[in-house]
CSV table of C-alpha atoms and ligand atoms in Angstrom, one decimal:
chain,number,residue,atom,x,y,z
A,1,UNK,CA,-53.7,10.6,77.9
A,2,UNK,CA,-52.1,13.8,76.8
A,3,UNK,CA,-51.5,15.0,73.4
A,4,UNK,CA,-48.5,14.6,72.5
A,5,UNK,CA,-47.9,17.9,70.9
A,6,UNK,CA,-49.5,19.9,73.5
A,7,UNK,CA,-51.2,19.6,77.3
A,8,UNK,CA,-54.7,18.8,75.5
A,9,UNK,CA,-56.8,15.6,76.3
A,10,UNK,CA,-55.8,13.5,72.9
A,11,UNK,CA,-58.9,12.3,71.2
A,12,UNK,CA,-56.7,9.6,69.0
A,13,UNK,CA,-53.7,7.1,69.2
A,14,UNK,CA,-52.1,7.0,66.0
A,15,UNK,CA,-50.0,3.9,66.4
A,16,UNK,CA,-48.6,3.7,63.6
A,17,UNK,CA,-47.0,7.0,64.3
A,18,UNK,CA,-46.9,6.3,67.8
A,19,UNK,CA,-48.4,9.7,68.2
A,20,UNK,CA,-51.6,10.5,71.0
A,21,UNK,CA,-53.4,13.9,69.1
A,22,UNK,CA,-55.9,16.0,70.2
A,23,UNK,CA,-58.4,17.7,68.6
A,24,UNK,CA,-56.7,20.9,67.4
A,25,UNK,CA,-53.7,18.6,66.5
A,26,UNK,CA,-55.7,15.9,64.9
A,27,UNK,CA,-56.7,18.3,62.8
A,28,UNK,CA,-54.3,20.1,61.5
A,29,UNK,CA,-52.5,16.9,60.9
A,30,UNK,CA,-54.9,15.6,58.7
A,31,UNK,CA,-54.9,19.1,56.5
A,32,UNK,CA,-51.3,19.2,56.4
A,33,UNK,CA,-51.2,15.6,55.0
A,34,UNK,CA,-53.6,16.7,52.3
A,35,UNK,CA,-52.2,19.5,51.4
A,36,UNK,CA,-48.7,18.0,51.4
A,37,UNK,CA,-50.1,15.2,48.5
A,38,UNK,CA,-51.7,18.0,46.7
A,39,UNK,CA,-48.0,19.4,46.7
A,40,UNK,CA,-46.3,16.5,46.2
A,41,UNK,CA,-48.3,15.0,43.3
A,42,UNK,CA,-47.7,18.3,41.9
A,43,UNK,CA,-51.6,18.9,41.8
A,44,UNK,CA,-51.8,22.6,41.1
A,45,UNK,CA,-50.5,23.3,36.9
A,46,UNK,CA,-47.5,25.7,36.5
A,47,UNK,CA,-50.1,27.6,34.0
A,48,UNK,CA,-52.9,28.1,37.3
A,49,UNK,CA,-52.9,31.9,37.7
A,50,UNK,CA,-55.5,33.8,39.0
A,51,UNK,CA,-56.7,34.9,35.4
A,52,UNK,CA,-56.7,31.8,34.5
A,53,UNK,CA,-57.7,29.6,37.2
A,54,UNK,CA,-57.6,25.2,37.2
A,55,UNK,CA,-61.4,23.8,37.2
A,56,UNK,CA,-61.2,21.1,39.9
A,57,UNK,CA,-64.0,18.7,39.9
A,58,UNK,CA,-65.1,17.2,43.3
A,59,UNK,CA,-67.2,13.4,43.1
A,60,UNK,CA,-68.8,14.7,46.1
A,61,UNK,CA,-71.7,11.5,47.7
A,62,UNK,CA,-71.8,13.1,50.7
A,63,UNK,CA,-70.3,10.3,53.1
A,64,UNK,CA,-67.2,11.5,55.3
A,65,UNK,CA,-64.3,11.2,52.7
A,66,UNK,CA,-65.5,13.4,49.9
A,67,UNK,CA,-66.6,15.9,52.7
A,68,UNK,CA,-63.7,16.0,54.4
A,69,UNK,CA,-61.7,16.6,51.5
A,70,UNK,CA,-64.2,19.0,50.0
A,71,UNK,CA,-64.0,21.0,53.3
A,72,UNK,CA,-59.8,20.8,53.4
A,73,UNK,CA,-60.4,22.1,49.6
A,74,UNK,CA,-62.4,24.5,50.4
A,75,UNK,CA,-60.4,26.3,53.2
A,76,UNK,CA,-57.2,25.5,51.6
A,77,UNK,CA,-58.1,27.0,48.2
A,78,UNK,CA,-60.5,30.0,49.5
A,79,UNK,CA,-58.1,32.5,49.3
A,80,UNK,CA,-56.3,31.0,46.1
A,81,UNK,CA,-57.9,31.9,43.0
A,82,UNK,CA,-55.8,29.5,40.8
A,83,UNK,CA,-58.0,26.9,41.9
A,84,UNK,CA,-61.9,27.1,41.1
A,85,UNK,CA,-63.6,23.8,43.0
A,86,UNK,CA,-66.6,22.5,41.6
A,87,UNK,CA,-68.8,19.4,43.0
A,88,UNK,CA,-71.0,16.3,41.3
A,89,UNK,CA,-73.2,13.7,43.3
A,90,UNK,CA,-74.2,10.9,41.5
A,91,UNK,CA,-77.3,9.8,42.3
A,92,UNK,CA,-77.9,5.4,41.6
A,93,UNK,CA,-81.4,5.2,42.3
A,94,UNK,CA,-80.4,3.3,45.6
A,95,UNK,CA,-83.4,3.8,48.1
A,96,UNK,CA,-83.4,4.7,51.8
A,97,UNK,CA,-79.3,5.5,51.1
A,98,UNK,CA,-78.9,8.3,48.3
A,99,UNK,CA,-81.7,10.2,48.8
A,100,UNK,CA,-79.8,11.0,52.5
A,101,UNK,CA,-76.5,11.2,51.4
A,102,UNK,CA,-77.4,13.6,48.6
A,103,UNK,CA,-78.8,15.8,51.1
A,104,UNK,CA,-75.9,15.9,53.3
A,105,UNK,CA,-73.8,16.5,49.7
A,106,UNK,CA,-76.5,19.3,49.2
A,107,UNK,CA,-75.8,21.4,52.7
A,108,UNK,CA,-71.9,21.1,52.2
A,109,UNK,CA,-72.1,22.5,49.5
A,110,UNK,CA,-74.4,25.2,49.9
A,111,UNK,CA,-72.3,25.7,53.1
A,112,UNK,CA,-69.3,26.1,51.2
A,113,UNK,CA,-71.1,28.3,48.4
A,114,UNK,CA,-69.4,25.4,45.9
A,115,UNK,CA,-71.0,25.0,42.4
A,116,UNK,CA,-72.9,21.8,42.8
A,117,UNK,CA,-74.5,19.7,40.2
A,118,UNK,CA,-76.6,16.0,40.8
A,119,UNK,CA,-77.1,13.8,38.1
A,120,UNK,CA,-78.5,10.4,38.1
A,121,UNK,CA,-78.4,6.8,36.7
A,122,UNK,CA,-81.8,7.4,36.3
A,123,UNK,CA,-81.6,10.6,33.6
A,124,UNK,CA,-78.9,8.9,32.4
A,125,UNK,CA,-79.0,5.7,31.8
A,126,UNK,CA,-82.9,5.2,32.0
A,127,UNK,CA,-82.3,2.6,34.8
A,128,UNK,CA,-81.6,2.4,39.0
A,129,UNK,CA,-79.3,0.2,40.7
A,130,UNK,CA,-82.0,-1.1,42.7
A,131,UNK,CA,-83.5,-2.3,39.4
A,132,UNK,CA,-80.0,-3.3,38.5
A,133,UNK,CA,-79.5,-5.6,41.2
A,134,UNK,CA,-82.8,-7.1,41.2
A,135,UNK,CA,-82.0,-8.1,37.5
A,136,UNK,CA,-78.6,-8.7,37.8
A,137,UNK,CA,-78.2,-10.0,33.7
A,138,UNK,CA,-74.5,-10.2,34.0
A,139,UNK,CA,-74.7,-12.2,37.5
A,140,UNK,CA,-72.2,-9.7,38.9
A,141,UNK,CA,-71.9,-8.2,42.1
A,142,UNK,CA,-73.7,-4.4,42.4
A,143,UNK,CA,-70.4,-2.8,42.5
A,144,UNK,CA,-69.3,-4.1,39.3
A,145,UNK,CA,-72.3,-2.8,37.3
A,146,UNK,CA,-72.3,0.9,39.2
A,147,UNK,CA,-68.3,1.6,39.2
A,148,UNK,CA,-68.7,1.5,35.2
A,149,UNK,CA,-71.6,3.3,35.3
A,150,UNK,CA,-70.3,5.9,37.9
A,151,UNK,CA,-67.0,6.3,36.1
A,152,UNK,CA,-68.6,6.7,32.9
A,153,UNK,CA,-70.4,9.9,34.6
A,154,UNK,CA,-67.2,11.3,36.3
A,155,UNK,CA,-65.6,11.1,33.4
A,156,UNK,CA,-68.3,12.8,31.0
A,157,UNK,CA,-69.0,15.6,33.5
A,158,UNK,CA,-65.3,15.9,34.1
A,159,UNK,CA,-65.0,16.8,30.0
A,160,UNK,CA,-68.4,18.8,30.1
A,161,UNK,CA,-66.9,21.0,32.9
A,162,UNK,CA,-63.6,21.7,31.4
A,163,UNK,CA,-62.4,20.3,34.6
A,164,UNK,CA,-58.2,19.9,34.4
A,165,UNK,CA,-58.4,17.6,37.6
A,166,UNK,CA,-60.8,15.0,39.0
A,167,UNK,CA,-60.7,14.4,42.6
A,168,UNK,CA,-62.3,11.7,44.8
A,169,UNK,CA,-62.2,11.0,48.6
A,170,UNK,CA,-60.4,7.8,48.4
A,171,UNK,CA,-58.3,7.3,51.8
A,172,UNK,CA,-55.2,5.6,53.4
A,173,UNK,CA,-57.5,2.1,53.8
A,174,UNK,CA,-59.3,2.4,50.4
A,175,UNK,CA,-55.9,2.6,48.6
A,176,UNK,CA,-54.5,-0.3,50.3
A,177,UNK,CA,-57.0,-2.5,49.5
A,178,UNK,CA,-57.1,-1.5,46.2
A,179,UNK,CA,-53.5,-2.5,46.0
A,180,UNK,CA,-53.8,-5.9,48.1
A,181,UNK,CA,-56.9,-7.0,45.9
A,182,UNK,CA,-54.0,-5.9,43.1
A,183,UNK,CA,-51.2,-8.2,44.2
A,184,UNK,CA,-53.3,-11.0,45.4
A,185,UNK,CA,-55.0,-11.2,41.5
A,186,UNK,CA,-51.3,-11.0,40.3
A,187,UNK,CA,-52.9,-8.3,38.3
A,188,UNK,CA,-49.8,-6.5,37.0
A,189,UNK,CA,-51.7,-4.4,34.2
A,190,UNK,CA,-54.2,-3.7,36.7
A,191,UNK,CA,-51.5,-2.0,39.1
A,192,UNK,CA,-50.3,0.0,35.7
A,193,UNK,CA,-53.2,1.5,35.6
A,194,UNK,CA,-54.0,2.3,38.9
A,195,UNK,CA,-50.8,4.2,38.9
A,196,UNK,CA,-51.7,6.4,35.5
A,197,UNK,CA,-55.4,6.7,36.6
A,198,UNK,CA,-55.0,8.3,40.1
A,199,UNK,CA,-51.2,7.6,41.9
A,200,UNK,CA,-47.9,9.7,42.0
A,201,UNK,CA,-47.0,12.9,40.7
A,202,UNK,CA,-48.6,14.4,37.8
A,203,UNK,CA,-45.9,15.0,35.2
A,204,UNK,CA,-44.8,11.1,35.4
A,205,UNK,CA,-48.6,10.2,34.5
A,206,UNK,CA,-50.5,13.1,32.4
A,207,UNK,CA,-49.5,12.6,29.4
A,208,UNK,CA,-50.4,8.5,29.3
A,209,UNK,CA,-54.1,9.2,29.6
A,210,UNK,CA,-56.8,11.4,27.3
A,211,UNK,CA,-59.1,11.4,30.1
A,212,UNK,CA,-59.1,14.3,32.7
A,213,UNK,CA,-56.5,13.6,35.1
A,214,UNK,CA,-57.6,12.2,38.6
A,215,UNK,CA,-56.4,12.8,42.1
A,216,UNK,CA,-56.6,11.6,45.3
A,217,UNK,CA,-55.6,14.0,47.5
A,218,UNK,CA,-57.0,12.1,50.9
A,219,UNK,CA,-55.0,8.6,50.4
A,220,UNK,CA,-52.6,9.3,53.4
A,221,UNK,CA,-55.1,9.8,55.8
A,222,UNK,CA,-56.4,6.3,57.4
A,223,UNK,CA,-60.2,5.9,57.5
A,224,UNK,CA,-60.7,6.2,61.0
A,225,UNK,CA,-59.3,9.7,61.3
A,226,UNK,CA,-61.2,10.7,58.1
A,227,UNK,CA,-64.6,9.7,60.2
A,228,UNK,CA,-63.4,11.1,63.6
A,229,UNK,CA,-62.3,14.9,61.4
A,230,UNK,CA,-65.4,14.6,60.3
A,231,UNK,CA,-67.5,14.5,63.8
A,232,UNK,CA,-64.8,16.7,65.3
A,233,UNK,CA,-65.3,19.5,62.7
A,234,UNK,CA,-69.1,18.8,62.6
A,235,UNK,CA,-69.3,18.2,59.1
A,236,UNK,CA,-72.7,17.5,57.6
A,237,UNK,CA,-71.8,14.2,56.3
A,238,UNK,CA,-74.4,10.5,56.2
A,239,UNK,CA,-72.5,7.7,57.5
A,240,UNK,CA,-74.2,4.6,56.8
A,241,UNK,CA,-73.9,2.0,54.5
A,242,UNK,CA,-75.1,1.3,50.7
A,243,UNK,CA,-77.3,-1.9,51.1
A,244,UNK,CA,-75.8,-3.1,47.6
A,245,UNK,CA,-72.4,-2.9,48.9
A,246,UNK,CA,-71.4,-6.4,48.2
A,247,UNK,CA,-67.5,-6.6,47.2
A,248,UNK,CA,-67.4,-9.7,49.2
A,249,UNK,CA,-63.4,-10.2,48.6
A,250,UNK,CA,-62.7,-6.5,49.1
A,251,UNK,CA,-64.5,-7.1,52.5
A,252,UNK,CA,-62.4,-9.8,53.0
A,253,UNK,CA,-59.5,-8.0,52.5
A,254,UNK,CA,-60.6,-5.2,54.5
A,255,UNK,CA,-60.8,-7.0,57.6
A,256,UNK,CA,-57.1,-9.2,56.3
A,257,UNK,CA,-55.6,-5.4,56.4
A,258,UNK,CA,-57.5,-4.1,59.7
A,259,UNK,CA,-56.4,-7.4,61.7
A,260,UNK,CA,-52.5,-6.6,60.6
A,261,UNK,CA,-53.1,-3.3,61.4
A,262,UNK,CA,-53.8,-4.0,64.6
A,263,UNK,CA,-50.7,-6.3,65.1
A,264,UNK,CA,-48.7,-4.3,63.0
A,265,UNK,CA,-49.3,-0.8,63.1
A,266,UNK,CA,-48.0,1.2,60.1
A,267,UNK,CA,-49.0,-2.0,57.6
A,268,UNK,CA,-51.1,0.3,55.1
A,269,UNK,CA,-48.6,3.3,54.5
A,270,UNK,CA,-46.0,0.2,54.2
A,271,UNK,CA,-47.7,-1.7,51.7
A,272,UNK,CA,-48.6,2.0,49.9
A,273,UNK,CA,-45.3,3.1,49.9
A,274,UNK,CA,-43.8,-0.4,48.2
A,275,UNK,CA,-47.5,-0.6,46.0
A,276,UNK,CA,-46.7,2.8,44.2
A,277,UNK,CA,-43.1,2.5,43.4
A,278,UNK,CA,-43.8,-0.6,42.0
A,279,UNK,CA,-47.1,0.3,40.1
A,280,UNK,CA,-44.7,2.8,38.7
A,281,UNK,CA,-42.3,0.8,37.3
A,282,UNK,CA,-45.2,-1.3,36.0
A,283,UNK,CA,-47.0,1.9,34.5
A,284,UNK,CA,-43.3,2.3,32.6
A,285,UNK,CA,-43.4,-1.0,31.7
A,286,UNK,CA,-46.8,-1.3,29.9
A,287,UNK,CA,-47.1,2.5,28.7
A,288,UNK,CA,-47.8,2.6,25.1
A,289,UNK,CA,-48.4,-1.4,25.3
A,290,UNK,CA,-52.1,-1.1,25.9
A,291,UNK,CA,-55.4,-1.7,23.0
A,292,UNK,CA,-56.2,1.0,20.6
A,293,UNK,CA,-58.7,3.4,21.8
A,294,UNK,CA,-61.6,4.0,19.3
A,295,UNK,CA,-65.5,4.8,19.7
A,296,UNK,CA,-68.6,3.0,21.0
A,297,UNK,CA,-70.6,2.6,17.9
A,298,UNK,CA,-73.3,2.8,20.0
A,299,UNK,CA,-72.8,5.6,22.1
A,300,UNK,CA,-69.4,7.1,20.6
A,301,UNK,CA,-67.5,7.6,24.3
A,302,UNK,CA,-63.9,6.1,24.3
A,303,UNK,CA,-64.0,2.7,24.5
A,304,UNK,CA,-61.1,-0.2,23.5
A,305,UNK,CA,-64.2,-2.1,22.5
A,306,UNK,CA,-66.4,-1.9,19.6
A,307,UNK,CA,-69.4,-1.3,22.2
A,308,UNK,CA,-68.0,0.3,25.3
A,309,UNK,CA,-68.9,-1.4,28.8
A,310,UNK,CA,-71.5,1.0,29.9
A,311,UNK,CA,-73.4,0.5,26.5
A,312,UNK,CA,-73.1,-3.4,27.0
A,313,UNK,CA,-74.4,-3.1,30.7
A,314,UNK,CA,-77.3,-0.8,29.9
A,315,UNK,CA,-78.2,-2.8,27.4
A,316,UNK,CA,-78.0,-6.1,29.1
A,317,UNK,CA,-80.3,-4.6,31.9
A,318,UNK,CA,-83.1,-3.0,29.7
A,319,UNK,CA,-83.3,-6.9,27.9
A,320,UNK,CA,-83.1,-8.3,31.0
B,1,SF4,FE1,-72.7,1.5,44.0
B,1,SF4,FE2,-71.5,-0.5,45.4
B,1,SF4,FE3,-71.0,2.0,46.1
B,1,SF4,FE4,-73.4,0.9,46.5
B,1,SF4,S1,-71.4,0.3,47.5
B,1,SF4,S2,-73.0,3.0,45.7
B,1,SF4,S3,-73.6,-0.4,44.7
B,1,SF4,S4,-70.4,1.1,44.1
């Protein structure tokens, strides 16, 4: 089959679009729809000038989201001095699975001559989430434990940088989980939050957080398309799996959302596109409403508790 923008062989069938791409056009449509949310979202500050440039801080793991969008960054922003992109890997102390996707985070980096720093659970938090999960004091599931701890570190190194933006690589079928996992917990507080944290355009949302803003520049762009940019533009990136990665209902869901895909193309911009409006409305709603933010008497981070989460988890595993 043709491209349908040109006579090229077309690598993909978007269905949803209805549109057959090859790879030049492929491509270039998946940088035009990041750079189109970084515009949209309103991503770049009025007060970004070239003497006094934005500090954008990358979660970079090395798997195909954060590199594709760390590449996109990179070209997009190469001859832009408003914008200076730095990069952080987080290492878990997961073995046979960081160790290789740190070095693929490592080369892109170095490729890209981006400012690159790897910290770890370890240094940090004096533990691993392979210890973590083989103690498991909480009787959570391994994601629960390391997205605290994880956001606890993007958020501290986001402050230590002076970064004004925190990006990660979440895509099209990331975000629609998130909201479908949302909806189907009736979690309406939840969906407030997702919308302040990381959704629509900056000035509705940067002044109801102290934390450094986040971004997502990479949510219209479905999964697969992420992976086959990826391979196309021969991106150093590690493609398998955490062995931890145990979000049974998200799993569920994933496969819920993939199956309508297939029998409804265009499903996840759909359910985005009604998600965010009303995750707005929501964010309205509850602004102002929300606990008192003090400080972790143990550790003295934000917290809406007297000991923060991470404190309580890191605790619970060094007893345990
Ligand atoms: Fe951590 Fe879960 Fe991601 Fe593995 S899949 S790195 S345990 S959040």
């Amino acid at each position: 089959m043709d491209c349908t923008k040109c006579d090229r062989e077309a690598v993909l069938h978007a269905a949803y679009s209805g549109a057959h791409l090859c790879e030049h056009h492929l491509r270039a449509s998946v940088e035009k729809r990041v750079r189109r949310r970084i515009r949209e979202d309103g991503l770049i500050g009025d007060d970004a000038t070239p003497q006094n440039p934005e500090t954008w801080l990358l979660g970079l793991s090395g798997g195909k989201d954060s590199v594709v969008l760390g590449s996109i960054l990179a070209d997009t922003f190469a001859e832009d001095p408003r914008i200076e992109l730095v990069a952080l890997t987080i290492h878990e102390g997961i073995k046979g699975y960081r160790d290789e996707s740190l070095d693929a985070a490592s080369a892109f980096a170095d490729e890209q001559e981006i400012s690159h720093e790897v910290v770890t659970y370890a240094d940090e938090f004096d533990l691993e989430m392979d210890r973590v999960v083989e103690k498991d004091p909480e009787n959570m599931a391994a994601c629960a434990y390391c997205g605290v701890f994880r956001r606890e570190l993007l958020a501290e190194y986001a402050e230590a940088y002076g970064a004004d933006k925190l990006l990660t690589g979440h895509n099209l079928d990331d975000e629609a989980q998130t909201a479908m996992m949302n909806f189907l917990e009736g979690d309406v507080a939840q969906m407030a939050k997702h919308f302040d944290a990381s959704l629509g355009p900056f000035p509705e949302r940067s002044e109801s957080t102290e934390f450094v803003p986040r971004a997502k520049p990479l949510r219209d762009v479905p999964e697969k398309e992420v992976a086959l940019y990826a391979h196309l533009a021969d991106l150093p990136v590690h493609m398998a799996e955490c062995p931890h990665s145990s979000e049974a209902y998200r799993g569920e869901i994933q496969q819920l959302l993939f199956d309508l895909e297939e029998r409804h193309p265009g499903t996840r911009h759909s359910i985005m596109a009604g998600y965010e409006e009303f995750a707005k409305l929501a964010a309205e709603a509850y602004r102002g409403d929300g606990p008192d933010l003090g400080e972790c008497e143990r550790c003295g981070g934000t917290t809406t508790r007297e000991i923060c989460r991470t404190c309580q988890l890191t605790e619970a595993v060094h007893a345990a």
